[in-house]
Amino acid sequence: MRAATPDRPRTRPGRGWYVGAVLSAVVAVTMCLLGWRQADQADRINAHPVRVDGTVTQLPGGSGTYSQVAYVADGRKLTAADLWLPAEAKVGDRICLEHAADDAGAVRVCGKRYPQPVGVGLAQTTVPLAVLLCLGCLLRIRHFKRAHPAAGRAGAPGFTVAFAAEGMPAITQGKRTRRRRKGGRRALR
């Protein structure tokens, strides 16, 4: 039966700190891209706006559905999803839209700055939180590594590269592999 506490002190931080740092960095980059896309569409629309009339074809009705507006631009019938609609909008209502002259797919409701209601606001909220979480995880890892320096390295930064090969002394610290050979030890002599 093993003891509830380990016999040796922990020499590395838990994997959770590394996972937290990586995931929060991924969230920060993803949200930056979402916000950048919204801001880019808004800038293209502001450069050369073209006004068109659209018709509300679908309203958000729960967690899995978005609003949808159909409009005609450059002779093509297009649809835009998840636009900033007025609270009193109903299916079939006409609504004023602006799209970029060079890209009819970049569309927003007239009088609004950004095309979608959640894009930039979500990015402005989650990017700082994700960056702070990533920095917190990295500082925790750094603090742990400074408090428990590896033997012989005295806290110097570095990386260990190991190529997995059975019985390789660099991985097994000079000990032979524990794998039993057919016939036991005497079969080798």
PDB file of C-alpha atoms in Angstrom:
ATOM      1  CA  MET A   1       0.000   0.000   0.000  1.00  0.00           C
ATOM      2  CA  ARG A   2       1.357   3.413  -0.940  1.00  0.00           C
ATOM      3  CA  ALA A   3       1.459   6.390   1.360  1.00  0.00           C
ATOM      4  CA  ALA A   4      -1.021   9.212   0.787  1.00  0.00           C
ATOM      5  CA  THR A   5       1.785  11.746   0.395  1.00  0.00           C
ATOM      6  CA  PRO A   6       4.720  11.309  -1.944  1.00  0.00           C
ATOM      7  CA  ASP A   7       8.103  10.486  -0.430  1.00  0.00           C
ATOM      8  CA  ARG A   8       9.961  12.991  -2.568  1.00  0.00           C
ATOM      9  CA  PRO A   9       9.100  16.662  -3.026  1.00  0.00           C
ATOM     10  CA  ARG A  10       7.562  17.798  -6.267  1.00  0.00           C
ATOM     11  CA  THR A  11      10.204  18.888  -8.733  1.00  0.00           C
ATOM     12  CA  ARG A  12       7.957  20.328 -11.418  1.00  0.00           C
ATOM     13  CA  PRO A  13       4.671  22.203 -11.463  1.00  0.00           C
ATOM     14  CA  GLY A  14       1.513  20.321 -12.356  1.00  0.00           C
ATOM     15  CA  ARG A  15       0.499  20.001 -15.967  1.00  0.00           C
ATOM     16  CA  GLY A  16      -2.569  22.117 -15.262  1.00  0.00           C
ATOM     17  CA  TRP A  17      -0.490  25.294 -15.201  1.00  0.00           C
ATOM     18  CA  TYR A  18       0.975  24.508 -18.618  1.00  0.00           C
ATOM     19  CA  VAL A  19      -2.433  23.601 -20.032  1.00  0.00           C
ATOM     20  CA  GLY A  20      -3.924  26.776 -18.575  1.00  0.00           C
ATOM     21  CA  ALA A  21      -1.185  28.912 -20.108  1.00  0.00           C
ATOM     22  CA  VAL A  22      -1.557  27.341 -23.552  1.00  0.00           C
ATOM     23  CA  LEU A  23      -5.352  27.419 -23.595  1.00  0.00           C
ATOM     24  CA  SER A  24      -5.560  31.010 -22.396  1.00  0.00           C
ATOM     25  CA  ALA A  25      -3.029  32.047 -25.052  1.00  0.00           C
ATOM     26  CA  VAL A  26      -5.132  30.283 -27.716  1.00  0.00           C
ATOM     27  CA  VAL A  27      -8.282  32.045 -26.478  1.00  0.00           C
ATOM     28  CA  ALA A  28      -6.507  35.419 -26.528  1.00  0.00           C
ATOM     29  CA  VAL A  29      -5.240  34.926 -30.103  1.00  0.00           C
ATOM     30  CA  THR A  30      -8.626  33.660 -31.321  1.00  0.00           C
ATOM     31  CA  MET A  31     -10.500  36.562 -29.781  1.00  0.00           C
ATOM     32  CA  CYS A  32      -7.956  39.019 -31.218  1.00  0.00           C
ATOM     33  CA  LEU A  33      -8.640  37.573 -34.667  1.00  0.00           C
ATOM     34  CA  LEU A  34     -12.407  37.823 -34.140  1.00  0.00           C
ATOM     35  CA  GLY A  35     -12.147  41.451 -33.028  1.00  0.00           C
ATOM     36  CA  TRP A  36      -9.728  42.269 -35.849  1.00  0.00           C
ATOM     37  CA  ARG A  37     -12.136  40.771 -38.405  1.00  0.00           C
ATOM     38  CA  GLN A  38     -15.032  42.847 -37.062  1.00  0.00           C
ATOM     39  CA  ALA A  39     -12.948  46.029 -37.016  1.00  0.00           C
ATOM     40  CA  ASP A  40     -11.645  45.322 -40.536  1.00  0.00           C
ATOM     41  CA  GLN A  41     -15.176  44.893 -41.879  1.00  0.00           C
ATOM     42  CA  ALA A  42     -16.274  48.093 -40.142  1.00  0.00           C
ATOM     43  CA  ASP A  43     -13.336  50.005 -41.676  1.00  0.00           C
ATOM     44  CA  ARG A  44     -14.108  48.692 -45.172  1.00  0.00           C
ATOM     45  CA  ILE A  45     -17.761  49.664 -44.812  1.00  0.00           C
ATOM     46  CA  ASN A  46     -16.795  53.135 -43.512  1.00  0.00           C
ATOM     47  CA  ALA A  47     -14.449  53.693 -46.463  1.00  0.00           C
ATOM     48  CA  HIS A  48     -17.178  53.343 -49.137  1.00  0.00           C
ATOM     49  CA  PRO A  49     -20.602  52.531 -47.685  1.00  0.00           C
ATOM     50  CA  VAL A  50     -23.424  51.449 -49.988  1.00  0.00           C
ATOM     51  CA  ARG A  51     -26.956  51.559 -48.551  1.00  0.00           C
ATOM     52  CA  VAL A  52     -29.422  48.807 -49.374  1.00  0.00           C
ATOM     53  CA  ASP A  53     -32.719  47.634 -47.920  1.00  0.00           C
ATOM     54  CA  GLY A  54     -32.917  44.224 -46.342  1.00  0.00           C
ATOM     55  CA  THR A  55     -35.742  42.042 -45.062  1.00  0.00           C
ATOM     56  CA  VAL A  56     -35.637  40.266 -41.717  1.00  0.00           C
ATOM     57  CA  THR A  57     -36.112  36.559 -42.488  1.00  0.00           C
ATOM     58  CA  GLN A  58     -35.324  35.041 -39.091  1.00  0.00           C
ATOM     59  CA  LEU A  59     -35.170  36.226 -35.502  1.00  0.00           C
ATOM     60  CA  PRO A  60     -33.017  34.693 -32.773  1.00  0.00           C
ATOM     61  CA  GLY A  61     -35.092  32.146 -30.928  1.00  0.00           C
ATOM     62  CA  GLY A  62     -32.890  30.519 -28.345  1.00  0.00           C
ATOM     63  CA  SER A  63     -29.298  29.519 -27.928  1.00  0.00           C
ATOM     64  CA  GLY A  64     -28.722  27.920 -31.332  1.00  0.00           C
ATOM     65  CA  THR A  65     -30.341  30.360 -33.743  1.00  0.00           C
ATOM     66  CA  TYR A  66     -29.302  33.768 -35.036  1.00  0.00           C
ATOM     67  CA  SER A  67     -31.091  36.608 -36.720  1.00  0.00           C
ATOM     68  CA  GLN A  68     -30.958  36.579 -40.493  1.00  0.00           C
ATOM     69  CA  VAL A  69     -31.514  39.374 -43.003  1.00  0.00           C
ATOM     70  CA  ALA A  70     -31.859  38.928 -46.763  1.00  0.00           C
ATOM     71  CA  TYR A  71     -30.727  41.735 -49.099  1.00  0.00           C
ATOM     72  CA  VAL A  72     -29.841  42.333 -52.729  1.00  0.00           C
ATOM     73  CA  ALA A  73     -26.398  43.744 -53.568  1.00  0.00           C
ATOM     74  CA  ASP A  74     -24.756  43.936 -56.991  1.00  0.00           C
ATOM     75  CA  GLY A  75     -27.654  41.973 -58.488  1.00  0.00           C
ATOM     76  CA  ARG A  76     -27.139  39.018 -56.130  1.00  0.00           C
ATOM     77  CA  LYS A  77     -29.436  37.909 -53.348  1.00  0.00           C
ATOM     78  CA  LEU A  78     -27.378  37.593 -50.140  1.00  0.00           C
ATOM     79  CA  THR A  79     -28.088  36.878 -46.499  1.00  0.00           C
ATOM     80  CA  ALA A  80     -26.410  38.190 -43.374  1.00  0.00           C
ATOM     81  CA  ALA A  81     -26.589  36.410 -40.029  1.00  0.00           C
ATOM     82  CA  ASP A  82     -26.396  37.704 -36.478  1.00  0.00           C
ATOM     83  CA  LEU A  83     -26.767  41.413 -37.196  1.00  0.00           C
ATOM     84  CA  TRP A  84     -27.612  44.101 -34.677  1.00  0.00           C
ATOM     85  CA  LEU A  85     -31.405  44.231 -35.042  1.00  0.00           C
ATOM     86  CA  PRO A  86     -33.755  46.597 -33.216  1.00  0.00           C
ATOM     87  CA  ALA A  87     -35.585  45.043 -30.268  1.00  0.00           C
ATOM     88  CA  GLU A  88     -38.987  45.524 -31.927  1.00  0.00           C
ATOM     89  CA  ALA A  89     -37.989  43.864 -35.232  1.00  0.00           C
ATOM     90  CA  LYS A  90     -40.303  41.191 -36.648  1.00  0.00           C
ATOM     91  CA  VAL A  91     -39.947  38.715 -39.509  1.00  0.00           C
ATOM     92  CA  GLY A  92     -40.718  40.499 -42.769  1.00  0.00           C
ATOM     93  CA  ASP A  93     -39.718  43.995 -41.549  1.00  0.00           C
ATOM     94  CA  ARG A  94     -37.608  46.130 -43.874  1.00  0.00           C
ATOM     95  CA  ILE A  95     -34.301  47.297 -42.429  1.00  0.00           C
ATOM     96  CA  CYS A  96     -31.582  49.655 -43.693  1.00  0.00           C
ATOM     97  CA  LEU A  97     -28.195  48.005 -44.285  1.00  0.00           C
ATOM     98  CA  GLU A  98     -24.766  49.278 -45.331  1.00  0.00           C
ATOM     99  CA  HIS A  99     -22.237  47.138 -47.125  1.00  0.00           C
ATOM    100  CA  ALA A 100     -18.714  47.799 -48.368  1.00  0.00           C
ATOM    101  CA  ALA A 101     -18.509  48.811 -52.039  1.00  0.00           C
ATOM    102  CA  ASP A 102     -15.745  46.277 -52.704  1.00  0.00           C
ATOM    103  CA  ASP A 103     -17.271  43.438 -50.628  1.00  0.00           C
ATOM    104  CA  ALA A 104     -21.034  42.963 -50.468  1.00  0.00           C
ATOM    105  CA  GLY A 105     -20.557  40.319 -47.751  1.00  0.00           C
ATOM    106  CA  ALA A 106     -19.275  42.899 -45.255  1.00  0.00           C
ATOM    107  CA  VAL A 107     -22.621  44.276 -44.067  1.00  0.00           C
ATOM    108  CA  ARG A 108     -24.025  46.009 -40.992  1.00  0.00           C
ATOM    109  CA  VAL A 109     -27.212  47.707 -39.889  1.00  0.00           C
ATOM    110  CA  CYS A 110     -27.282  51.449 -40.710  1.00  0.00           C
ATOM    111  CA  GLY A 111     -26.163  53.565 -37.770  1.00  0.00           C
ATOM    112  CA  LYS A 112     -24.171  50.813 -36.087  1.00  0.00           C
ATOM    113  CA  ARG A 113     -20.377  50.770 -35.959  1.00  0.00           C
ATOM    114  CA  TYR A 114     -19.663  47.026 -36.090  1.00  0.00           C
ATOM    115  CA  PRO A 115     -21.417  44.320 -38.110  1.00  0.00           C
ATOM    116  CA  GLN A 116     -22.132  41.829 -35.309  1.00  0.00           C
ATOM    117  CA  PRO A 117     -23.151  42.633 -31.749  1.00  0.00           C
ATOM    118  CA  VAL A 118     -20.820  40.224 -29.954  1.00  0.00           C
ATOM    119  CA  GLY A 119     -17.608  40.342 -32.014  1.00  0.00           C
ATOM    120  CA  VAL A 120     -15.745  43.374 -30.712  1.00  0.00           C
ATOM    121  CA  GLY A 121     -17.357  43.476 -27.266  1.00  0.00           C
ATOM    122  CA  LEU A 122     -16.466  39.851 -26.654  1.00  0.00           C
ATOM    123  CA  ALA A 123     -12.916  40.416 -27.856  1.00  0.00           C
ATOM    124  CA  GLN A 124     -12.510  43.518 -25.678  1.00  0.00           C
ATOM    125  CA  THR A 125     -13.578  41.526 -22.623  1.00  0.00           C
ATOM    126  CA  THR A 126     -11.946  38.150 -23.149  1.00  0.00           C
ATOM    127  CA  VAL A 127      -8.549  39.168 -24.548  1.00  0.00           C
ATOM    128  CA  PRO A 128      -7.404  40.998 -21.387  1.00  0.00           C
ATOM    129  CA  LEU A 129      -8.779  38.204 -19.180  1.00  0.00           C
ATOM    130  CA  ALA A 130      -7.066  35.501 -21.238  1.00  0.00           C
ATOM    131  CA  VAL A 131      -3.774  37.421 -21.260  1.00  0.00           C
ATOM    132  CA  LEU A 132      -3.941  37.886 -17.477  1.00  0.00           C
ATOM    133  CA  LEU A 133      -4.700  34.189 -16.991  1.00  0.00           C
ATOM    134  CA  CYS A 134      -1.797  33.235 -19.268  1.00  0.00           C
ATOM    135  CA  LEU A 135       0.583  35.569 -17.407  1.00  0.00           C
ATOM    136  CA  GLY A 136      -0.636  34.188 -14.067  1.00  0.00           C
ATOM    137  CA  CYS A 137       0.036  30.620 -15.188  1.00  0.00           C
ATOM    138  CA  LEU A 138       3.464  31.531 -16.565  1.00  0.00           C
ATOM    139  CA  LEU A 139       4.399  33.390 -13.374  1.00  0.00           C
ATOM    140  CA  ARG A 140       3.278  30.407 -11.287  1.00  0.00           C
ATOM    141  CA  ILE A 141       5.425  28.065 -13.402  1.00  0.00           C
ATOM    142  CA  ARG A 142       8.400  30.441 -13.132  1.00  0.00           C
ATOM    143  CA  HIS A 143       7.955  30.797  -9.364  1.00  0.00           C
ATOM    144  CA  PHE A 144       7.841  27.038  -8.932  1.00  0.00           C
ATOM    145  CA  LYS A 145      10.944  26.513 -11.082  1.00  0.00           C
ATOM    146  CA  ARG A 146      12.898  29.117  -9.098  1.00  0.00           C
ATOM    147  CA  ALA A 147      11.815  27.627  -5.774  1.00  0.00           C
ATOM    148  CA  HIS A 148      12.802  24.097  -6.878  1.00  0.00           C
ATOM    149  CA  PRO A 149      15.864  24.340  -9.106  1.00  0.00           C
ATOM    150  CA  ALA A 150      16.886  21.142 -10.848  1.00  0.00           C
ATOM    151  CA  ALA A 151      20.034  19.468  -9.561  1.00  0.00           C
ATOM    152  CA  GLY A 152      23.131  20.706 -11.364  1.00  0.00           C
ATOM    153  CA  ARG A 153      21.374  23.514 -13.191  1.00  0.00           C
ATOM    154  CA  ALA A 154      20.896  25.939 -10.312  1.00  0.00           C
ATOM    155  CA  GLY A 155      17.837  27.597 -11.830  1.00  0.00           C
ATOM    156  CA  ALA A 156      19.397  28.327 -15.215  1.00  0.00           C
ATOM    157  CA  PRO A 157      16.858  28.291 -18.031  1.00  0.00           C
ATOM    158  CA  GLY A 158      17.219  25.480 -20.499  1.00  0.00           C
ATOM    159  CA  PHE A 159      15.496  22.695 -22.346  1.00  0.00           C
ATOM    160  CA  THR A 160      15.975  18.972 -22.208  1.00  0.00           C
ATOM    161  CA  VAL A 161      15.750  17.198 -25.537  1.00  0.00           C
ATOM    162  CA  ALA A 162      15.485  13.448 -25.475  1.00  0.00           C
ATOM    163  CA  PHE A 163      15.078  11.041 -28.332  1.00  0.00           C
ATOM    164  CA  ALA A 164      13.162   7.985 -27.239  1.00  0.00           C
ATOM    165  CA  ALA A 165      15.125   4.806 -27.760  1.00  0.00           C
ATOM    166  CA  GLU A 166      14.827   1.716 -25.651  1.00  0.00           C
ATOM    167  CA  GLY A 167      17.669   1.387 -23.195  1.00  0.00           C
ATOM    168  CA  MET A 168      19.224   4.738 -24.109  1.00  0.00           C
ATOM    169  CA  PRO A 169      21.429   5.779 -21.159  1.00  0.00           C
ATOM    170  CA  ALA A 170      20.467   9.476 -21.446  1.00  0.00           C
ATOM    171  CA  ILE A 171      16.862   8.631 -20.685  1.00  0.00           C
ATOM    172  CA  THR A 172      17.450   5.845 -18.155  1.00  0.00           C
ATOM    173  CA  GLN A 173      20.271   7.652 -16.298  1.00  0.00           C
ATOM    174  CA  GLY A 174      22.749   4.920 -17.172  1.00  0.00           C
ATOM    175  CA  LYS A 175      20.573   2.031 -16.012  1.00  0.00           C
ATOM    176  CA  ARG A 176      19.652  -0.792 -18.305  1.00  0.00           C
ATOM    177  CA  THR A 177      16.134  -1.357 -19.392  1.00  0.00           C
ATOM    178  CA  ARG A 178      13.866  -3.405 -17.134  1.00  0.00           C
ATOM    179  CA  ARG A 179      12.535  -5.490 -19.984  1.00  0.00           C
ATOM    180  CA  ARG A 180      13.186  -9.193 -19.461  1.00  0.00           C
ATOM    181  CA  ARG A 181      14.905 -11.081 -22.215  1.00  0.00           C
ATOM    182  CA  LYS A 182      13.732 -14.499 -23.277  1.00  0.00           C
ATOM    183  CA  GLY A 183      15.544 -17.117 -21.207  1.00  0.00           C
ATOM    184  CA  GLY A 184      16.613 -14.738 -18.436  1.00  0.00           C
ATOM    185  CA  ARG A 185      20.090 -13.250 -17.817  1.00  0.00           C
ATOM    186  CA  ARG A 186      21.968 -16.485 -18.400  1.00  0.00           C
ATOM    187  CA  ALA A 187      20.740 -16.723 -21.984  1.00  0.00           C
ATOM    188  CA  LEU A 188      23.004 -13.775 -22.942  1.00  0.00           C
ATOM    189  CA  ARG A 189      26.242 -15.495 -21.844  1.00  0.00           C
TER     190      ARG A 189
END
